[in-house]
């Protein structure tokens, strides 16, 4: 089934935005009988950093490869700066690409790797060398220009791959899980550097990731995909705070999703009882498909005397302590400061609640 048109921040459908740097319309991709992309409508504004986020097999890499020109759609358009490029080979799209594997030529120096794309475009050697040197300077690798990939660290190889992608002055930069091969500390550092460089150059960028935290920290907007379709496009803040469905809430870690009998309390307010003494209030109208979203850090706990819920596990997360609370509606997770969590050992009985301002109804498929 095709998705409904994805909307930009001003609410205008993607297919109605001819001024976008990149737009796709009713894009379908098939691999034999497998329907990988099911009517993708998406618009990316000039200078925007957009993440394609979703579980394995959701279609995010197929979408990136279709935009790049490595995969040709069965139906639909890919418009780059006002030109439909769906039928053009990858080399004619002026798109820079960075892969997770970096794909550097091992027999070439860093400078030669960066210069390669310019030489393929028949630029004079002197001009190509000068532009390659500038690109290496932008990523902080001027001193490594004569080293070959095996003489560079993983982070340095990633920078060379990035310099090679931007040296051609692309209309669009595509990044296919470019930081996935790095250790956590270096990955966080490169997230900051990559986002800073992208904004400095004003390049329109689309990157694929399965890491929710990476998408949240880097993207201007996040495209959440599932089963070949787009299920939500939003800023990281709105996606986390206002997921459109229960699946999105679970996938992005938006909080507890509590499903149970919703009883009218007063006009426009519903009550969800977790157990005697543990009640959640939420604004809205009840329906069989509705569940209550409660952010992990908004769950309030207090000791219970006889009844109540039970603390069944504790996980130290550094700045916070995650308490897992057993309830008739399933496990409730509460993120609390470690000093507060010290008062709630495993086995203790507690009551749980949340401020209504932080709770909302979401649709559960």
mmCIF file of C-alpha atoms in Angstrom:
data_model
loop_
_atom_site.group_PDB
_atom_site.id
_atom_site.type_symbol
_atom_site.label_atom_id
_atom_site.label_comp_id
_atom_site.label_asym_id
_atom_site.label_seq_id
_atom_site.Cartn_x
_atom_site.Cartn_y
_atom_site.Cartn_z
ATOM 1 C CA UNK A 1 0.000 0.000 0.000
ATOM 2 C CA UNK A 2 1.390 3.426 -0.900
ATOM 3 C CA UNK A 3 2.095 5.981 1.749
ATOM 4 C CA UNK A 4 0.234 9.226 1.959
ATOM 5 C CA UNK A 5 2.347 12.214 0.861
ATOM 6 C CA UNK A 6 5.065 13.096 3.367
ATOM 7 C CA UNK A 7 4.734 16.632 4.685
ATOM 8 C CA UNK A 8 7.346 19.301 5.228
ATOM 9 C CA UNK A 9 7.357 21.431 8.407
ATOM 10 C CA UNK A 10 4.847 23.842 6.835
ATOM 11 C CA UNK A 11 2.429 21.034 6.046
ATOM 12 C CA UNK A 12 2.715 21.109 2.235
ATOM 13 C CA UNK A 13 2.841 17.651 0.588
ATOM 14 C CA UNK A 14 6.234 16.677 -0.828
ATOM 15 C CA UNK A 15 5.026 16.234 -4.398
ATOM 16 C CA UNK A 16 3.786 19.845 -4.389
ATOM 17 C CA UNK A 17 7.197 21.340 -3.540
ATOM 18 C CA UNK A 18 9.072 21.950 -6.821
ATOM 19 C CA UNK A 19 11.612 24.184 -5.029
ATOM 20 C CA UNK A 20 12.947 21.347 -2.866
ATOM 21 C CA UNK A 21 16.545 20.240 -3.392
ATOM 22 C CA UNK A 22 15.338 16.642 -3.602
ATOM 23 C CA UNK A 23 11.891 15.184 -3.970
ATOM 24 C CA UNK A 24 10.505 11.767 -4.772
ATOM 25 C CA UNK A 25 6.958 11.090 -5.911
ATOM 26 C CA UNK A 26 5.076 7.769 -5.799
ATOM 27 C CA UNK A 27 8.390 5.916 -5.851
ATOM 28 C CA UNK A 28 8.148 2.126 -6.132
ATOM 29 C CA UNK A 29 11.042 -0.338 -6.168
ATOM 30 C CA UNK A 30 10.722 -4.088 -6.642
ATOM 31 C CA UNK A 31 13.277 -6.875 -6.411
ATOM 32 C CA UNK A 32 11.428 -9.673 -8.197
ATOM 33 C CA UNK A 33 8.321 -10.334 -6.145
ATOM 34 C CA UNK A 34 9.569 -8.284 -3.195
ATOM 35 C CA UNK A 35 8.076 -4.775 -3.009
ATOM 36 C CA UNK A 36 10.918 -2.814 -1.363
ATOM 37 C CA UNK A 37 9.516 0.726 -1.707
ATOM 38 C CA UNK A 38 5.765 1.335 -1.763
ATOM 39 C CA UNK A 39 4.922 4.771 -3.102
ATOM 40 C CA UNK A 40 7.503 6.979 -1.360
ATOM 41 C CA UNK A 41 6.731 10.726 -1.372
ATOM 42 C CA UNK A 42 9.475 12.791 0.230
ATOM 43 C CA UNK A 43 10.879 16.321 -0.019
ATOM 44 C CA UNK A 44 14.236 17.487 1.299
ATOM 45 C CA UNK A 45 14.846 21.230 1.475
ATOM 46 C CA UNK A 46 18.079 22.914 0.410
ATOM 47 C CA UNK A 47 20.734 22.735 3.105
ATOM 48 C CA UNK A 48 18.709 20.263 5.166
ATOM 49 C CA UNK A 49 20.181 17.239 6.945
ATOM 50 C CA UNK A 50 17.624 14.405 6.783
ATOM 51 C CA UNK A 51 17.941 10.938 8.332
ATOM 52 C CA UNK A 52 16.312 7.785 6.977
ATOM 53 C CA UNK A 53 15.656 5.693 10.075
ATOM 54 C CA UNK A 54 14.144 2.269 10.432
ATOM 55 C CA UNK A 55 14.774 -1.406 11.207
ATOM 56 C CA UNK A 56 16.630 -3.737 8.859
ATOM 57 C CA UNK A 57 14.628 -4.426 5.708
ATOM 58 C CA UNK A 58 12.419 -1.339 6.009
ATOM 59 C CA UNK A 59 13.590 0.142 2.674
ATOM 60 C CA UNK A 60 15.871 2.960 3.811
ATOM 61 C CA UNK A 61 18.945 1.694 1.938
ATOM 62 C CA UNK A 62 16.840 0.942 -1.148
ATOM 63 C CA UNK A 63 15.594 4.533 -1.069
ATOM 64 C CA UNK A 64 19.126 5.906 -0.746
ATOM 65 C CA UNK A 65 20.388 3.702 -3.587
ATOM 66 C CA UNK A 66 17.459 4.732 -5.771
ATOM 67 C CA UNK A 67 18.209 8.405 -5.169
ATOM 68 C CA UNK A 68 21.866 7.719 -5.970
ATOM 69 C CA UNK A 69 21.037 5.950 -9.225
ATOM 70 C CA UNK A 70 22.259 2.471 -8.291
ATOM 71 C CA UNK A 71 18.682 1.146 -8.326
ATOM 72 C CA UNK A 72 16.095 2.118 -10.933
ATOM 73 C CA UNK A 73 12.482 2.429 -9.740
ATOM 74 C CA UNK A 74 9.618 0.442 -11.194
ATOM 75 C CA UNK A 75 7.531 3.609 -10.965
ATOM 76 C CA UNK A 76 7.812 7.185 -9.756
ATOM 77 C CA UNK A 77 10.186 10.131 -9.986
ATOM 78 C CA UNK A 78 13.363 11.347 -8.341
ATOM 79 C CA UNK A 79 13.730 15.103 -8.807
ATOM 80 C CA UNK A 80 17.050 16.760 -7.983
ATOM 81 C CA UNK A 81 17.120 20.558 -8.173
ATOM 82 C CA UNK A 82 14.098 20.576 -10.459
ATOM 83 C CA UNK A 83 15.335 17.834 -12.833
ATOM 84 C CA UNK A 84 13.872 14.325 -12.939
ATOM 85 C CA UNK A 85 16.920 12.067 -12.698
ATOM 86 C CA UNK A 86 15.095 8.742 -12.256
ATOM 87 C CA UNK A 87 16.340 7.527 -15.644
ATOM 88 C CA UNK A 88 19.902 8.853 -15.382
ATOM 89 C CA UNK A 89 22.903 6.738 -14.415
ATOM 90 C CA UNK A 90 24.572 7.508 -11.094
ATOM 91 C CA UNK A 91 27.576 9.249 -12.682
ATOM 92 C CA UNK A 92 25.326 11.924 -14.236
ATOM 93 C CA UNK A 93 23.558 12.981 -11.021
ATOM 94 C CA UNK A 94 26.357 14.992 -9.328
ATOM 95 C CA UNK A 95 25.782 13.254 -6.018
ATOM 96 C CA UNK A 96 28.493 12.676 -3.411
ATOM 97 C CA UNK A 97 28.298 9.361 -1.540
ATOM 98 C CA UNK A 98 29.975 8.103 1.626
ATOM 99 C CA UNK A 99 29.661 4.399 2.428
ATOM 100 C CA UNK A 100 30.121 2.632 5.747
ATOM 101 C CA UNK A 101 33.090 0.737 4.254
ATOM 102 C CA UNK A 102 34.589 4.053 2.969
ATOM 103 C CA UNK A 103 35.463 2.291 -0.358
ATOM 104 C CA UNK A 104 38.873 3.959 -0.610
ATOM 105 C CA UNK A 105 41.403 2.772 -3.200
ATOM 106 C CA UNK A 106 44.133 1.068 -1.125
ATOM 107 C CA UNK A 107 46.938 1.786 -3.628
ATOM 108 C CA UNK A 108 46.222 5.541 -3.686
ATOM 109 C CA UNK A 109 47.209 8.211 -1.173
ATOM 110 C CA UNK A 110 44.553 10.237 0.617
ATOM 111 C CA UNK A 111 45.099 13.086 -1.837
ATOM 112 C CA UNK A 112 44.821 10.765 -4.837
ATOM 113 C CA UNK A 113 41.616 9.223 -3.473
ATOM 114 C CA UNK A 114 40.054 12.656 -3.045
ATOM 115 C CA UNK A 115 41.274 13.852 -6.445
ATOM 116 C CA UNK A 116 39.993 10.777 -8.273
ATOM 117 C CA UNK A 117 36.432 12.019 -8.818
ATOM 118 C CA UNK A 118 37.689 15.301 -10.252
ATOM 119 C CA UNK A 119 39.999 13.488 -12.660
ATOM 120 C CA UNK A 120 37.037 11.421 -13.842
ATOM 121 C CA UNK A 121 35.386 14.740 -14.662
ATOM 122 C CA UNK A 122 38.414 15.678 -16.783
ATOM 123 C CA UNK A 123 39.566 18.582 -14.616
ATOM 124 C CA UNK A 124 43.152 19.704 -15.222
ATOM 125 C CA UNK A 125 45.574 18.034 -12.795
ATOM 126 C CA UNK A 126 46.601 21.308 -11.134
ATOM 127 C CA UNK A 127 43.028 22.426 -10.460
ATOM 128 C CA UNK A 128 42.027 18.950 -9.277
ATOM 129 C CA UNK A 129 44.984 18.809 -6.868
ATOM 130 C CA UNK A 130 44.205 22.247 -5.451
ATOM 131 C CA UNK A 131 40.557 21.385 -4.849
ATOM 132 C CA UNK A 132 41.489 18.039 -3.294
ATOM 133 C CA UNK A 133 43.920 19.766 -0.935
ATOM 134 C CA UNK A 134 41.202 22.218 0.122
ATOM 135 C CA UNK A 135 38.793 19.345 0.782
ATOM 136 C CA UNK A 136 41.355 17.548 2.927
ATOM 137 C CA UNK A 137 41.955 20.778 4.837
ATOM 138 C CA UNK A 138 38.216 21.071 5.506
ATOM 139 C CA UNK A 139 38.224 17.652 7.190
ATOM 140 C CA UNK A 140 41.457 18.354 9.048
ATOM 141 C CA UNK A 141 43.701 15.960 7.119
ATOM 142 C CA UNK A 142 46.145 18.198 5.273
ATOM 143 C CA UNK A 143 49.046 16.526 7.072
ATOM 144 C CA UNK A 144 47.860 13.064 5.985
ATOM 145 C CA UNK A 145 47.616 13.802 2.250
ATOM 146 C CA UNK A 146 50.415 11.401 1.239
ATOM 147 C CA UNK A 147 49.351 8.491 3.432
ATOM 148 C CA UNK A 148 47.563 5.453 2.065
ATOM 149 C CA UNK A 149 44.379 4.098 3.690
ATOM 150 C CA UNK A 150 46.176 1.350 5.641
ATOM 151 C CA UNK A 151 48.274 4.076 7.296
ATOM 152 C CA UNK A 152 45.157 5.907 8.519
ATOM 153 C CA UNK A 153 42.855 5.215 11.461
ATOM 154 C CA UNK A 154 39.191 4.409 10.912
ATOM 155 C CA UNK A 155 38.188 7.974 11.689
ATOM 156 C CA UNK A 156 40.799 9.365 9.302
ATOM 157 C CA UNK A 157 39.640 7.034 6.535
ATOM 158 C CA UNK A 158 36.105 8.238 7.114
ATOM 159 C CA UNK A 159 37.286 11.835 6.721
ATOM 160 C CA UNK A 160 39.035 10.996 3.444
ATOM 161 C CA UNK A 161 35.832 9.395 2.155
ATOM 162 C CA UNK A 162 33.907 12.504 3.170
ATOM 163 C CA UNK A 163 36.461 14.809 1.484
ATOM 164 C CA UNK A 164 36.177 12.741 -1.698
ATOM 165 C CA UNK A 165 32.390 13.113 -1.619
ATOM 166 C CA UNK A 166 32.357 16.899 -1.109
ATOM 167 C CA UNK A 167 35.249 17.805 -3.429
ATOM 168 C CA UNK A 168 33.015 17.427 -6.485
ATOM 169 C CA UNK A 169 30.705 20.130 -5.044
ATOM 170 C CA UNK A 170 27.697 17.796 -5.153
ATOM 171 C CA UNK A 171 24.084 18.872 -5.399
ATOM 172 C CA UNK A 172 23.320 16.230 -2.774
ATOM 173 C CA UNK A 173 25.378 14.298 -0.226
ATOM 174 C CA UNK A 174 24.270 10.735 0.569
ATOM 175 C CA UNK A 175 25.646 8.916 3.604
ATOM 176 C CA UNK A 176 25.010 5.198 4.016
ATOM 177 C CA UNK A 177 25.626 4.464 7.718
ATOM 178 C CA UNK A 178 28.975 6.286 7.431
ATOM 179 C CA UNK A 179 29.841 6.032 11.116
ATOM 180 C CA UNK A 180 28.811 2.437 11.724
ATOM 181 C CA UNK A 181 32.373 1.060 11.645
ATOM 182 C CA UNK A 182 33.684 3.451 14.314
ATOM 183 C CA UNK A 183 33.843 2.868 18.050
ATOM 184 C CA UNK A 184 31.321 4.708 20.178
ATOM 185 C CA UNK A 185 33.538 7.570 21.363
ATOM 186 C CA UNK A 186 34.845 8.329 17.879
ATOM 187 C CA UNK A 187 31.370 7.946 16.398
ATOM 188 C CA UNK A 188 29.994 10.630 18.720
ATOM 189 C CA UNK A 189 32.902 12.928 17.833
ATOM 190 C CA UNK A 190 32.360 12.378 14.108
ATOM 191 C CA UNK A 191 28.628 13.017 14.430
ATOM 192 C CA UNK A 192 29.416 16.533 15.660
ATOM 193 C CA UNK A 193 32.114 17.136 13.044
ATOM 194 C CA UNK A 194 30.013 15.832 10.156
ATOM 195 C CA UNK A 195 26.978 17.911 11.086
ATOM 196 C CA UNK A 196 29.161 21.011 11.550
ATOM 197 C CA UNK A 197 30.824 20.553 8.154
ATOM 198 C CA UNK A 198 27.504 19.979 6.427
ATOM 199 C CA UNK A 199 26.106 23.219 7.833
ATOM 200 C CA UNK A 200 29.320 25.116 7.063
ATOM 201 C CA UNK A 201 29.173 24.086 3.396
ATOM 202 C CA UNK A 202 25.383 24.334 3.126
ATOM 203 C CA UNK A 203 25.179 20.906 1.480
ATOM 204 C CA UNK A 204 21.848 19.104 1.320
ATOM 205 C CA UNK A 205 22.399 15.705 2.950
ATOM 206 C CA UNK A 206 20.468 12.466 3.398
ATOM 207 C CA UNK A 207 21.882 9.740 5.599
ATOM 208 C CA UNK A 208 20.803 6.220 6.451
ATOM 209 C CA UNK A 209 21.033 4.922 9.998
ATOM 210 C CA UNK A 210 19.404 2.281 12.166
ATOM 211 C CA UNK A 211 20.685 4.090 15.294
ATOM 212 C CA UNK A 212 17.903 6.157 16.854
ATOM 213 C CA UNK A 213 20.323 8.143 19.005
ATOM 214 C CA UNK A 214 22.476 9.040 15.999
ATOM 215 C CA UNK A 215 19.447 10.196 14.012
ATOM 216 C CA UNK A 216 18.145 12.259 16.926
ATOM 217 C CA UNK A 217 21.484 13.997 17.486
ATOM 218 C CA UNK A 218 22.292 14.811 13.854
ATOM 219 C CA UNK A 219 19.164 15.256 11.739
ATOM 220 C CA UNK A 220 17.060 18.345 11.105
ATOM 221 C CA UNK A 221 14.233 15.960 10.247
ATOM 222 C CA UNK A 222 13.879 12.199 10.551
ATOM 223 C CA UNK A 223 12.078 9.966 8.051
ATOM 224 C CA UNK A 224 10.895 6.839 9.887
ATOM 225 C CA UNK A 225 10.354 3.882 7.561
ATOM 226 C CA UNK A 226 8.658 0.530 8.024
ATOM 227 C CA UNK A 227 7.956 -2.213 5.483
ATOM 228 C CA UNK A 228 8.832 -0.046 2.488
ATOM 229 C CA UNK A 229 6.688 2.916 3.526
ATOM 230 C CA UNK A 230 7.164 6.181 5.383
ATOM 231 C CA UNK A 231 5.270 6.183 8.666
ATOM 232 C CA UNK A 232 6.319 9.595 10.023
ATOM 233 C CA UNK A 233 8.470 12.573 9.012
ATOM 234 C CA UNK A 234 9.251 15.046 11.782
ATOM 235 C CA UNK A 235 11.913 16.944 13.679
ATOM 236 C CA UNK A 236 13.688 14.859 16.328
ATOM 237 C CA UNK A 237 11.861 16.712 19.090
ATOM 238 C CA UNK A 238 8.385 16.185 17.639
ATOM 239 C CA UNK A 239 9.114 12.593 16.699
ATOM 240 C CA UNK A 240 10.186 11.782 20.256
ATOM 241 C CA UNK A 241 7.432 13.742 21.976
ATOM 242 C CA UNK A 242 4.571 13.122 19.523
ATOM 243 C CA UNK A 243 4.932 9.780 17.727
ATOM 244 C CA UNK A 244 1.970 9.175 15.439
ATOM 245 C CA UNK A 245 1.683 5.468 16.237
ATOM 246 C CA UNK A 246 2.589 3.051 18.966
ATOM 247 C CA UNK A 247 5.136 1.382 16.660
ATOM 248 C CA UNK A 248 6.968 4.691 16.153
ATOM 249 C CA UNK A 249 6.893 5.335 19.897
ATOM 250 C CA UNK A 250 8.469 1.953 20.604
ATOM 251 C CA UNK A 251 11.033 2.238 17.833
ATOM 252 C CA UNK A 252 12.375 5.691 18.722
ATOM 253 C CA UNK A 253 12.286 5.010 22.454
ATOM 254 C CA UNK A 254 9.633 7.628 23.074
ATOM 255 C CA UNK A 255 8.534 6.158 26.370
ATOM 256 C CA UNK A 256 6.186 3.649 27.940
ATOM 257 C CA UNK A 257 3.209 2.612 25.848
ATOM 258 C CA UNK A 258 0.437 1.599 28.245
ATOM 259 C CA UNK A 259 -2.684 -0.074 26.920
ATOM 260 C CA UNK A 260 -5.670 -0.858 29.106
ATOM 261 C CA UNK A 261 -9.247 0.250 29.863
ATOM 262 C CA UNK A 262 -9.533 4.029 29.496
ATOM 263 C CA UNK A 263 -12.288 5.365 31.753
ATOM 264 C CA UNK A 264 -13.811 8.845 31.287
ATOM 265 C CA UNK A 265 -12.944 10.986 34.318
ATOM 266 C CA UNK A 266 -14.401 14.266 33.123
ATOM 267 C CA UNK A 267 -14.939 16.006 29.800
ATOM 268 C CA UNK A 268 -11.906 15.391 27.587
ATOM 269 C CA UNK A 269 -9.921 13.570 30.295
ATOM 270 C CA UNK A 270 -9.431 9.807 30.556
ATOM 271 C CA UNK A 271 -8.102 7.683 33.395
ATOM 272 C CA UNK A 272 -5.934 4.564 33.098
ATOM 273 C CA UNK A 273 -5.573 2.514 36.271
ATOM 274 C CA UNK A 274 -2.311 0.571 36.479
ATOM 275 C CA UNK A 275 -3.168 -0.896 39.874
ATOM 276 C CA UNK A 276 -4.877 0.388 43.025
ATOM 277 C CA UNK A 277 -3.144 3.655 43.900
ATOM 278 C CA UNK A 278 -1.386 3.934 40.517
ATOM 279 C CA UNK A 279 -3.362 6.003 38.031
ATOM 280 C CA UNK A 280 -2.497 7.850 34.801
ATOM 281 C CA UNK A 281 -4.608 10.711 33.447
ATOM 282 C CA UNK A 282 -4.537 11.789 29.802
ATOM 283 C CA UNK A 283 -6.429 14.266 27.622
ATOM 284 C CA UNK A 284 -8.376 12.944 24.635
ATOM 285 C CA UNK A 285 -11.148 10.621 23.562
ATOM 286 C CA UNK A 286 -10.845 6.896 24.171
ATOM 287 C CA UNK A 287 -10.877 4.255 21.425
ATOM 288 C CA UNK A 288 -10.024 0.544 21.249
ATOM 289 C CA UNK A 289 -6.852 1.398 19.289
ATOM 290 C CA UNK A 290 -5.586 3.999 21.768
ATOM 291 C CA UNK A 291 -2.713 3.623 24.209
ATOM 292 C CA UNK A 292 -1.127 6.105 26.604
ATOM 293 C CA UNK A 293 2.428 7.282 25.985
ATOM 294 C CA UNK A 294 4.336 8.171 29.164
ATOM 295 C CA UNK A 295 7.987 9.281 28.744
ATOM 296 C CA UNK A 296 10.421 7.223 30.799
ATOM 297 C CA UNK A 297 11.695 10.280 32.670
ATOM 298 C CA UNK A 298 8.182 11.498 33.551
ATOM 299 C CA UNK A 299 7.123 8.467 35.577
ATOM 300 C CA UNK A 300 6.754 9.496 39.229
ATOM 301 C CA UNK A 301 7.202 6.869 41.946
ATOM 302 C CA UNK A 302 6.331 6.750 45.623
ATOM 303 C CA UNK A 303 6.544 3.924 48.161
ATOM 304 C CA UNK A 304 3.496 1.704 48.623
ATOM 305 C CA UNK A 305 2.568 0.010 51.863
ATOM 306 C CA UNK A 306 0.592 -3.126 50.962
ATOM 307 C CA UNK A 307 -0.624 -3.098 47.367
ATOM 308 C CA UNK A 308 1.002 -1.362 44.440
ATOM 309 C CA UNK A 309 3.497 -2.367 41.768
ATOM 310 C CA UNK A 310 6.822 -4.153 42.164
ATOM 311 C CA UNK A 311 10.321 -3.016 41.204
ATOM 312 C CA UNK A 312 11.686 -6.018 39.303
ATOM 313 C CA UNK A 313 14.997 -4.731 37.900
ATOM 314 C CA UNK A 314 17.427 -1.821 37.976
ATOM 315 C CA UNK A 315 19.824 -0.715 35.215
ATOM 316 C CA UNK A 316 22.498 1.921 35.718
ATOM 317 C CA UNK A 317 22.688 4.210 32.650
ATOM 318 C CA UNK A 318 25.225 6.719 33.925
ATOM 319 C CA UNK A 319 23.299 9.960 34.424
ATOM 320 C CA UNK A 320 20.112 8.063 35.203
ATOM 321 C CA UNK A 321 18.932 4.817 36.721
ATOM 322 C CA UNK A 322 16.313 2.808 34.838
ATOM 323 C CA UNK A 323 13.836 1.074 37.143
ATOM 324 C CA UNK A 324 11.665 -1.649 35.624
ATOM 325 C CA UNK A 325 8.305 -1.815 37.350
ATOM 326 C CA UNK A 326 6.075 -4.868 37.011
ATOM 327 C CA UNK A 327 2.404 -4.015 36.439
ATOM 328 C CA UNK A 328 -0.764 -5.757 35.193
ATOM 329 C CA UNK A 329 -0.355 -3.784 31.941
ATOM 330 C CA UNK A 330 3.230 -4.907 31.412
ATOM 331 C CA UNK A 331 6.607 -3.514 32.381
ATOM 332 C CA UNK A 332 6.813 0.215 33.123
ATOM 333 C CA UNK A 333 10.235 1.846 32.862
ATOM 334 C CA UNK A 334 11.077 4.869 35.021
ATOM 335 C CA UNK A 335 14.285 6.868 34.485
ATOM 336 C CA UNK A 336 15.280 8.587 37.740
ATOM 337 C CA UNK A 337 18.438 10.210 39.130
ATOM 338 C CA UNK A 338 20.686 7.555 40.735
ATOM 339 C CA UNK A 339 20.339 9.137 44.169
ATOM 340 C CA UNK A 340 16.537 8.935 43.912
ATOM 341 C CA UNK A 341 16.668 5.397 42.547
ATOM 342 C CA UNK A 342 18.670 4.266 45.566
ATOM 343 C CA UNK A 343 15.426 4.411 47.554
ATOM 344 C CA UNK A 344 13.775 1.795 45.301
ATOM 345 C CA UNK A 345 15.533 -1.591 45.556
ATOM 346 C CA UNK A 346 14.406 -4.658 43.609
ATOM 347 C CA UNK A 347 11.321 -6.171 45.226
ATOM 348 C CA UNK A 348 10.033 -2.915 46.705
ATOM 349 C CA UNK A 349 6.350 -2.069 46.268
ATOM 350 C CA UNK A 350 5.609 1.313 44.674
ATOM 351 C CA UNK A 351 2.860 3.469 43.224
ATOM 352 C CA UNK A 352 3.405 5.028 39.798
ATOM 353 C CA UNK A 353 1.837 8.110 38.240
ATOM 354 C CA UNK A 354 2.655 10.902 35.763
ATOM 355 C CA UNK A 355 1.742 14.523 35.222
ATOM 356 C CA UNK A 356 -1.066 14.698 32.657
ATOM 357 C CA UNK A 357 0.858 17.391 30.755
ATOM 358 C CA UNK A 358 3.437 14.778 29.738
ATOM 359 C CA UNK A 359 0.999 12.012 28.738
ATOM 360 C CA UNK A 360 -0.700 11.603 25.384
ATOM 361 C CA UNK A 361 -2.807 9.161 23.401
ATOM 362 C CA UNK A 362 -1.270 7.361 20.435
ATOM 363 C CA UNK A 363 -2.727 4.884 17.984
ATOM 364 C CA UNK A 364 -1.687 1.265 18.340
ATOM 365 C CA UNK A 365 -1.821 -0.823 15.158
#
